[in-house]
Structure formats: C-alpha cells, structure tokens
C-alpha cells in the first residue's frame, strides 16, 4: 500500500465491547489536557481503552455520573465546577478525599459502589519528590486557601510537614486551618500568617507553595507578597500554575539560585491513580508525557 493509499484508507482506532472507558467531567472541559495524557499512556502500554472529555453542565452532574456508570464506564476524573458534587455522590470516600473535602477521581467499583479519591495533594508531593526533594518535616508556607491549597495542606501534614497558610482573604485561611485542625493527627502543625506580613515567616520555611492564580496566564495582575531575599538558600519554591510553566515567582526564585518545582508534574502525577484503577496499569511517568504536554501547553501561552 502506498502512503497515499494509507491516507485514503486510514486504519480506524478499534473501539469494541471490551474497550475500557473513562473520561473527565467538567464545565467547560475543552481545555483539559487529561485526554491527551491518558490516551498517550493507553497507546504507550497498548491498552484497549479510551478516555474522553465529558462536558457536563452544573446541575446535570448526578444524572451524568449515574448514566456513565450504567453505560459501563470504569470511572472518571472530575474537574471544575463539580469536585464538591463528586464528594457528595460517592458511596465510599478515600481518606484523601475526606481530608480535602472534594473528589477529583471517581471509580465505578464492580460491586456497584462509586469510590471517590482526591489525588491533587499526593500528586503535588509525588512531583516534588520526583525532583529529588524529600517531603518530610520542616515547615511549608502555603499561599492561597482554595481547593488546591486544602488538598496540598492535607498531604503535607500527612508527611509531618508543618503548614503556615496565608491568603489574601484571611477568613478563608482561618477556615482552611480549622478544617485541618479538626483532624486530630494534624492538630498543632497548622497556623495562619497575615498576607501582608510574610517577611517574618518566610525565613523559617523550607518550602513555599503558590496555590493562588497569581502568575497564571490570563490570571489576576500583580505579584505575590513574598520577598525571596529573606529566604534561606535551602528554600524550595513550588508553583502549581503550569501555564506558563515558569511563572514570575519561579523566575525570581531561579535567579536567586533556589530550587524550583513547576506545576506541570503535579498535573501528571495526580492522573496516575485513576489510570491504574481504570486501566489496570501503573503508568511510569517519564520525559515523553511531560514533553507532550509541554508542547501542547506552549500553544496556549502564545
Ligand atoms: P482552587 O480551588 O483552584 O484553589 P479557588 O478556590 O478559586 O481555586 O482559589 C483561588 C485562590 O487564589 C484563592 O486563595 C484566592 O484568594 P481569595 O480567597 O482571597 O480570593 C487566590 N487569589 C485569586 N486572585 C488573587 C489575587 N489577585 N491576589 C491574591 N490571591 C488571589
């Protein structure tokens, strides 16, 4: 067959009765890189599976989930604005989900139950560790108090890292700290610092994590109120923003010789548990998937 013949008669991707199905529920969901990532791994491992975007309007979440379950899906990822609805629909909540108050991964178990997991916090930690940085002990300064901050705070506290939360709206920082303190194991290790008073806190921290949207492409203007000149040389600076990968915070940190962790790896690592549960293989996170996403995201920056 010539090249022209092949183009005229392409081999269709075979989707059959045994194909394992999963996807990502969100609204909007077109921007999600999860289909690219999961379908890359499916091809890499030669797995008979497919992963699709599932645009589901607010209010239609429950009916969509029940329908997908009835139609034989293995499960789904869940993104904005449905993570709290996902928390409410599950029959079995993993501890990670209980502590973050939200669910980003649903698994339709063989016994008919819906299981819920939150993989953002552990994905964050796994990514930091993949950079050769141990996540244990010490203190982290967490900027922001939204859903991502809560998941990351829970995972850091689980590893014995004390957490100081600072947020533009102080009341949300206190709410988050109270939610963490309600967990007896985490009790004393969480506190709150004023947004405009971080100069005294930063020198005592081994890790700084931005979970706010400041620095994101299309995000709010302005800078974060941290002066990295006050940091110790051992500070690890993390940003969960991944468009662009090098935010102003990370650029400043790198210029000062501090170790930096950008947000792309967290996106990849948080996907791992779902892939394993739905498709039965633990994907190795290598440079190929990172390069694929990096190239795709660069299109969005320009
Ligand atoms: P997510 O669930 O993705 O973490 P979120 O709940 O919308 O998202 O939280 C976004 C975070 O970015 C919040 O901590 C928010 O601070 P407020 O609680 O004060 O709103 C923070 N944020 C957004 N814009 C900001 C800005 N211009 N300056 C500082 N913080 C900002």
Short mmCIF file of C-alpha atoms and ligand atoms in Angstrom, two decimals:
data_model
loop_
_atom_site.label_atom_id
_atom_site.label_comp_id
_atom_site.label_asym_id
_atom_site.label_seq_id
_atom_site.Cartn_x
_atom_site.Cartn_y
_atom_site.Cartn_z
CA UNK A 1 0.00 0.00 0.00
CA UNK A 2 1.36 3.42 -0.86
CA UNK A 3 1.37 6.37 1.53
CA UNK A 4 -1.44 7.96 -0.49
CA UNK A 5 -3.48 4.72 -0.18
CA UNK A 6 -2.93 4.68 3.56
CA UNK A 7 -4.14 8.24 3.89
CA UNK A 8 -7.18 7.44 1.78
CA UNK A 9 -7.88 4.30 3.88
CA UNK A 10 -6.61 5.03 7.39
CA UNK A 11 -6.80 2.23 9.97
CA UNK A 12 -9.59 3.17 12.37
CA UNK A 13 -8.86 3.05 16.06
CA UNK A 14 -10.60 -0.10 17.23
CA UNK A 15 -13.15 0.52 19.97
CA UNK A 16 -15.12 -2.59 20.85
CA UNK A 17 -17.22 -4.20 23.53
CA UNK A 18 -14.23 -4.83 25.77
CA UNK A 19 -12.69 -1.35 25.47
CA UNK A 20 -12.25 0.17 28.93
CA UNK A 21 -13.83 3.65 29.03
CA UNK A 22 -13.04 6.63 31.24
CA UNK A 23 -13.12 10.40 30.87
CA UNK A 24 -13.09 13.79 32.55
CA UNK A 25 -16.27 15.55 33.64
CA UNK A 26 -16.08 19.35 33.72
CA UNK A 27 -17.73 22.55 32.51
CA UNK A 28 -16.02 23.78 30.47
CA UNK A 29 -13.78 20.83 29.76
CA UNK A 30 -12.37 21.52 26.29
CA UNK A 31 -9.15 22.94 27.76
CA UNK A 32 -8.39 19.79 29.79
CA UNK A 33 -5.12 18.02 28.97
CA UNK A 34 -6.27 14.82 30.67
CA UNK A 35 -7.49 13.17 27.43
CA UNK A 36 -4.11 13.81 25.79
CA UNK A 37 -2.26 12.37 28.76
CA UNK A 38 -4.40 9.26 29.32
CA UNK A 39 -4.67 8.40 25.63
CA UNK A 40 -0.88 8.75 25.37
CA UNK A 41 -0.44 6.21 28.17
CA UNK A 42 -3.10 3.90 26.66
CA UNK A 43 -1.18 3.89 23.38
CA UNK A 44 2.17 3.54 25.15
CA UNK A 45 1.04 0.43 27.03
CA UNK A 46 -1.08 -0.99 24.19
CA UNK A 47 -4.18 -0.99 26.40
CA UNK A 48 -7.63 -1.41 24.85
CA UNK A 49 -9.09 1.74 26.37
CA UNK A 50 -10.31 5.25 25.59
CA UNK A 51 -10.51 8.46 27.63
CA UNK A 52 -12.86 11.25 26.53
CA UNK A 53 -13.83 14.79 27.58
CA UNK A 54 -17.34 14.86 29.10
CA UNK A 55 -18.85 18.37 29.14
CA UNK A 56 -21.50 18.27 31.87
CA UNK A 57 -23.41 21.40 32.89
CA UNK A 58 -23.78 22.41 36.53
CA UNK A 59 -26.90 20.66 37.79
CA UNK A 60 -26.51 17.69 35.47
CA UNK A 61 -23.63 16.05 37.32
CA UNK A 62 -25.53 13.33 39.18
CA UNK A 63 -27.53 12.17 36.18
CA UNK A 64 -24.36 12.14 34.05
CA UNK A 65 -22.42 10.08 36.59
CA UNK A 66 -25.23 7.54 37.04
CA UNK A 67 -25.55 7.31 33.26
CA UNK A 68 -21.83 6.75 32.71
CA UNK A 69 -21.82 4.10 35.41
CA UNK A 70 -24.85 2.38 33.83
CA UNK A 71 -23.15 2.54 30.42
CA UNK A 72 -20.16 0.60 31.70
CA UNK A 73 -17.53 3.32 32.18
CA UNK A 74 -14.76 2.38 34.62
CA UNK A 75 -14.83 5.84 36.20
CA UNK A 76 -13.98 9.47 35.55
CA UNK A 77 -11.88 12.39 36.59
CA UNK A 78 -13.83 15.37 37.87
CA UNK A 79 -12.82 18.98 37.48
CA UNK A 80 -14.27 22.46 37.98
CA UNK A 81 -17.07 23.06 38.97
CA UNK A 82 -18.05 19.53 40.03
CA UNK A 83 -15.49 18.48 42.66
CA UNK A 84 -17.82 19.11 45.59
CA UNK A 85 -20.77 17.40 43.84
CA UNK A 86 -18.46 14.44 43.28
CA UNK A 87 -17.70 14.39 47.01
CA UNK A 88 -21.43 14.11 47.71
CA UNK A 89 -22.27 11.39 45.19
CA UNK A 90 -19.76 8.75 46.26
CA UNK A 91 -20.59 5.66 48.30
CA UNK A 92 -17.03 5.15 49.54
CA UNK A 93 -14.70 8.07 50.28
CA UNK A 94 -10.97 7.57 50.37
CA UNK A 95 -9.19 9.32 53.26
CA UNK A 96 -7.53 11.73 50.80
CA UNK A 97 -10.96 12.86 49.62
CA UNK A 98 -12.35 13.16 53.14
CA UNK A 99 -9.49 15.43 54.13
CA UNK A 100 -9.67 17.62 51.04
CA UNK A 101 -13.45 17.88 51.08
CA UNK A 102 -13.57 17.21 47.34
CA UNK A 103 -13.15 14.40 44.83
CA UNK A 104 -11.29 14.52 41.51
CA UNK A 105 -11.30 10.81 40.70
CA UNK A 106 -14.35 8.50 40.61
CA UNK A 107 -14.05 4.75 40.31
CA UNK A 108 -17.11 2.63 39.49
CA UNK A 109 -16.39 -0.49 41.52
CA UNK A 110 -17.52 -3.97 40.41
CA UNK A 111 -19.94 -4.19 43.38
CA UNK A 112 -21.87 -1.15 42.07
CA UNK A 113 -20.39 1.35 44.55
CA UNK A 114 -18.90 4.68 43.48
CA UNK A 115 -15.50 5.29 45.09
CA UNK A 116 -14.05 8.81 45.43
CA UNK A 117 -10.42 9.90 45.66
CA UNK A 118 -8.63 13.22 45.77
CA UNK A 119 -5.25 12.90 44.09
CA UNK A 120 -4.16 16.56 43.88
CA UNK A 121 -2.31 16.64 47.21
CA UNK A 122 -0.45 13.38 46.74
CA UNK A 123 0.22 14.35 43.11
CA UNK A 124 1.83 17.55 44.35
CA UNK A 125 4.04 15.68 46.83
CA UNK A 126 4.98 12.97 44.31
CA UNK A 127 6.06 15.64 41.85
CA UNK A 128 8.26 17.38 44.42
CA UNK A 129 9.80 14.02 45.33
CA UNK A 130 10.36 13.28 41.63
CA UNK A 131 12.61 16.36 41.64
CA UNK A 132 14.79 14.58 44.24
CA UNK A 133 13.44 16.65 47.14
CA UNK A 134 12.37 14.83 50.32
CA UNK A 135 8.99 15.94 51.65
CA UNK A 136 9.23 15.31 55.37
CA UNK A 137 9.44 17.57 58.42
CA UNK A 138 10.11 21.28 58.40
CA UNK A 139 7.58 23.99 57.59
CA UNK A 140 5.86 24.99 54.35
CA UNK A 141 4.34 28.39 53.63
CA UNK A 142 1.19 27.86 51.56
CA UNK A 143 -0.15 30.83 49.59
CA UNK A 144 -3.89 30.55 48.92
CA UNK A 145 -6.81 28.82 50.58
CA UNK A 146 -8.88 27.28 47.76
CA UNK A 147 -9.48 23.65 46.91
CA UNK A 148 -5.93 23.01 45.71
CA UNK A 149 -4.48 24.53 48.89
CA UNK A 150 -6.63 22.27 51.03
CA UNK A 151 -5.55 19.09 49.21
CA UNK A 152 -1.88 20.08 49.35
CA UNK A 153 -2.06 21.11 53.03
CA UNK A 154 -3.54 17.71 53.93
CA UNK A 155 -0.81 15.80 52.07
CA UNK A 156 1.99 17.91 53.57
CA UNK A 157 0.61 17.48 57.09
CA UNK A 158 0.40 13.71 56.48
CA UNK A 159 4.14 13.74 55.85
CA UNK A 160 4.93 15.61 59.03
CA UNK A 161 5.42 18.99 57.35
CA UNK A 162 4.05 21.89 59.41
CA UNK A 163 1.95 24.26 57.31
CA UNK A 164 1.51 28.03 57.55
CA UNK A 165 -1.38 29.29 55.44
CA UNK A 166 -1.55 32.82 54.06
CA UNK A 167 -4.39 34.05 51.90
CA UNK A 168 -5.49 37.43 50.55
CA UNK A 169 -8.85 36.87 52.26
CA UNK A 170 -7.78 35.99 55.80
CA UNK A 171 -11.11 34.41 56.76
CA UNK A 172 -10.61 31.66 54.16
CA UNK A 173 -7.13 30.93 55.53
CA UNK A 174 -8.62 30.50 59.03
CA UNK A 175 -11.40 28.27 57.67
CA UNK A 176 -8.84 26.06 55.99
CA UNK A 177 -6.66 25.90 59.12
CA UNK A 178 -9.72 24.99 61.23
CA UNK A 179 -10.66 22.21 58.79
CA UNK A 180 -7.14 20.80 59.03
CA UNK A 181 -7.06 21.10 62.83
CA UNK A 182 -10.30 19.14 63.06
CA UNK A 183 -8.18 16.17 62.07
CA UNK A 184 -6.58 15.22 65.40
CA UNK A 185 -3.40 13.83 63.81
CA UNK A 186 -2.67 17.17 62.14
CA UNK A 187 -3.69 19.21 65.21
CA UNK A 188 -0.94 21.54 66.24
CA UNK A 189 1.00 21.73 63.00
CA UNK A 190 -1.05 24.29 61.11
CA UNK A 191 -1.24 28.04 61.60
CA UNK A 192 -2.16 31.21 59.70
CA UNK A 193 0.03 34.18 58.78
CA UNK A 194 -1.16 37.59 57.59
CA UNK A 195 -0.97 38.11 53.81
CA UNK A 196 0.98 41.33 54.24
CA UNK A 197 3.28 40.04 56.98
CA UNK A 198 5.16 37.15 55.36
CA UNK A 199 8.61 38.68 55.85
CA UNK A 200 8.85 37.26 59.35
CA UNK A 201 7.53 33.81 58.33
CA UNK A 202 9.50 33.03 55.17
CA UNK A 203 12.97 32.68 56.78
CA UNK A 204 11.66 29.79 58.93
CA UNK A 205 10.26 27.83 55.97
CA UNK A 206 11.84 25.08 53.88
CA UNK A 207 9.14 25.20 51.23
CA UNK A 208 6.99 27.88 49.61
CA UNK A 209 3.95 26.81 47.59
CA UNK A 210 1.83 29.12 45.44
CA UNK A 211 -1.69 27.73 45.00
CA UNK A 212 -3.27 31.05 44.01
CA UNK A 213 -3.99 32.02 40.43
CA UNK A 214 -1.46 34.87 40.60
CA UNK A 215 1.11 34.29 37.86
CA UNK A 216 -1.23 32.24 35.69
CA UNK A 217 -1.69 33.15 32.02
CA UNK A 218 -4.89 35.20 31.99
CA UNK A 219 -4.91 35.34 35.80
CA UNK A 220 -5.04 38.38 38.07
CA UNK A 221 -2.37 41.05 37.66
CA UNK A 222 0.16 41.83 40.37
CA UNK A 223 2.78 39.99 42.38
CA UNK A 224 2.72 37.74 45.40
CA UNK A 225 3.72 39.48 48.65
CA UNK A 226 6.87 37.42 49.24
CA UNK A 227 10.40 38.78 49.23
CA UNK A 228 12.66 35.87 48.32
CA UNK A 229 15.69 37.86 49.52
CA UNK A 230 14.54 36.82 53.01
CA UNK A 231 14.58 33.08 52.22
CA UNK A 232 17.25 30.65 53.34
CA UNK A 233 19.30 29.11 50.49
CA UNK A 234 17.57 25.76 51.22
CA UNK A 235 14.08 27.05 50.33
CA UNK A 236 12.25 25.00 47.70
CA UNK A 237 9.84 27.18 45.68
CA UNK A 238 6.80 25.45 44.14
CA UNK A 239 4.09 26.84 41.92
CA UNK A 240 1.05 24.78 40.93
CA UNK A 241 0.40 27.10 37.96
CA UNK A 242 1.53 25.38 34.73
CA UNK A 243 0.57 27.96 32.09
CA UNK A 244 3.20 29.35 31.90
CA UNK A 245 5.50 26.74 33.42
CA UNK A 246 7.94 29.40 34.54
CA UNK A 247 5.90 31.93 36.50
CA UNK A 248 7.31 35.24 37.75
CA UNK A 249 7.70 33.62 41.19
CA UNK A 250 9.75 30.73 39.80
CA UNK A 251 11.82 33.06 37.62
CA UNK A 252 12.77 35.14 40.63
CA UNK A 253 13.50 32.03 42.68
CA UNK A 254 15.70 30.52 39.95
CA UNK A 255 17.61 33.80 39.61
CA UNK A 256 18.38 33.58 43.33
CA UNK A 257 19.65 30.01 42.92
CA UNK A 258 16.72 28.44 44.79
CA UNK A 259 15.37 25.03 43.83
CA UNK A 260 12.13 25.29 41.85
CA UNK A 261 9.25 22.93 41.11
CA UNK A 262 6.72 23.95 38.45
CA UNK A 263 3.10 22.80 38.22
CA UNK A 264 3.19 20.51 35.18
CA UNK A 265 4.45 17.48 37.09
CA UNK A 266 1.60 17.74 39.61
CA UNK A 267 -0.88 17.57 36.71
CA UNK A 268 0.78 14.38 35.52
CA UNK A 269 1.23 12.72 38.92
CA UNK A 270 -2.35 13.39 40.01
CA UNK A 271 -3.54 11.40 36.97
CA UNK A 272 -1.67 8.24 37.89
CA UNK A 273 -4.07 6.73 40.43
CA UNK A 274 -7.09 6.99 38.15
CA UNK A 275 -5.23 5.40 35.23
CA UNK A 276 -4.18 2.50 37.45
CA UNK A 277 -7.69 1.97 38.84
CA UNK A 278 -9.47 2.13 35.45
CA UNK A 279 -6.95 0.53 33.12
CA UNK A 280 -5.02 -1.77 35.47
CA UNK A 281 -1.51 -0.47 34.76
CA UNK A 282 0.55 1.93 36.84
CA UNK A 283 1.93 4.37 34.25
CA UNK A 284 5.61 5.21 34.51
CA UNK A 285 5.94 8.98 34.47
CA UNK A 286 8.73 9.68 32.03
CA UNK A 287 10.01 12.62 29.99
CA UNK A 288 7.82 11.69 26.98
CA UNK A 289 4.48 12.57 28.57
CA UNK A 290 5.97 15.74 30.05
CA UNK A 291 7.31 16.79 26.63
CA UNK A 292 3.94 16.07 25.02
CA UNK A 293 2.04 18.25 27.50
CA UNK A 294 4.71 20.93 27.49
CA UNK A 295 4.48 21.28 23.69
CA UNK A 296 0.69 21.35 23.83
CA UNK A 297 0.59 23.98 26.57
CA UNK A 298 3.07 26.25 24.81
CA UNK A 299 0.42 26.80 22.16
CA UNK A 300 -1.84 28.26 24.84
CA UNK A 301 0.76 30.72 26.14
CA UNK A 302 1.29 32.44 22.82
P1 LIG B 1 -8.74 26.48 43.57
O1 LIG B 1 -9.87 25.63 44.08
O2 LIG B 1 -8.30 26.12 42.18
O3 LIG B 1 -7.58 26.53 44.53
P2 LIG B 1 -10.09 28.99 44.26
O4 LIG B 1 -10.92 28.37 45.31
O5 LIG B 1 -10.76 29.91 43.30
O6 LIG B 1 -9.34 27.95 43.34
O7 LIG B 1 -8.87 29.75 44.97
C1 LIG B 1 -8.07 30.63 44.29
C2 LIG B 1 -7.02 31.21 45.26
O8 LIG B 1 -6.31 32.25 44.56
C3 LIG B 1 -7.63 31.84 46.49
O9 LIG B 1 -6.79 31.60 47.58
C4 LIG B 1 -7.68 33.32 46.12
O10 LIG B 1 -7.65 34.20 47.22
P3 LIG B 1 -9.03 34.73 47.89
O11 LIG B 1 -9.50 33.63 48.80
O12 LIG B 1 -8.64 35.96 48.62
O13 LIG B 1 -9.98 35.00 46.75
C5 LIG B 1 -6.38 33.45 45.35
N1 LIG B 1 -6.34 34.65 44.50
C6 LIG B 1 -7.05 34.87 43.38
N2 LIG B 1 -6.73 36.09 42.88
C7 LIG B 1 -5.81 36.65 43.72
C8 LIG B 1 -5.10 37.88 43.75
N3 LIG B 1 -5.25 38.82 42.80
N4 LIG B 1 -4.23 38.10 44.76
C9 LIG B 1 -4.06 37.16 45.72
N5 LIG B 1 -4.71 35.97 45.75
C10 LIG B 1 -5.57 35.71 44.76
#
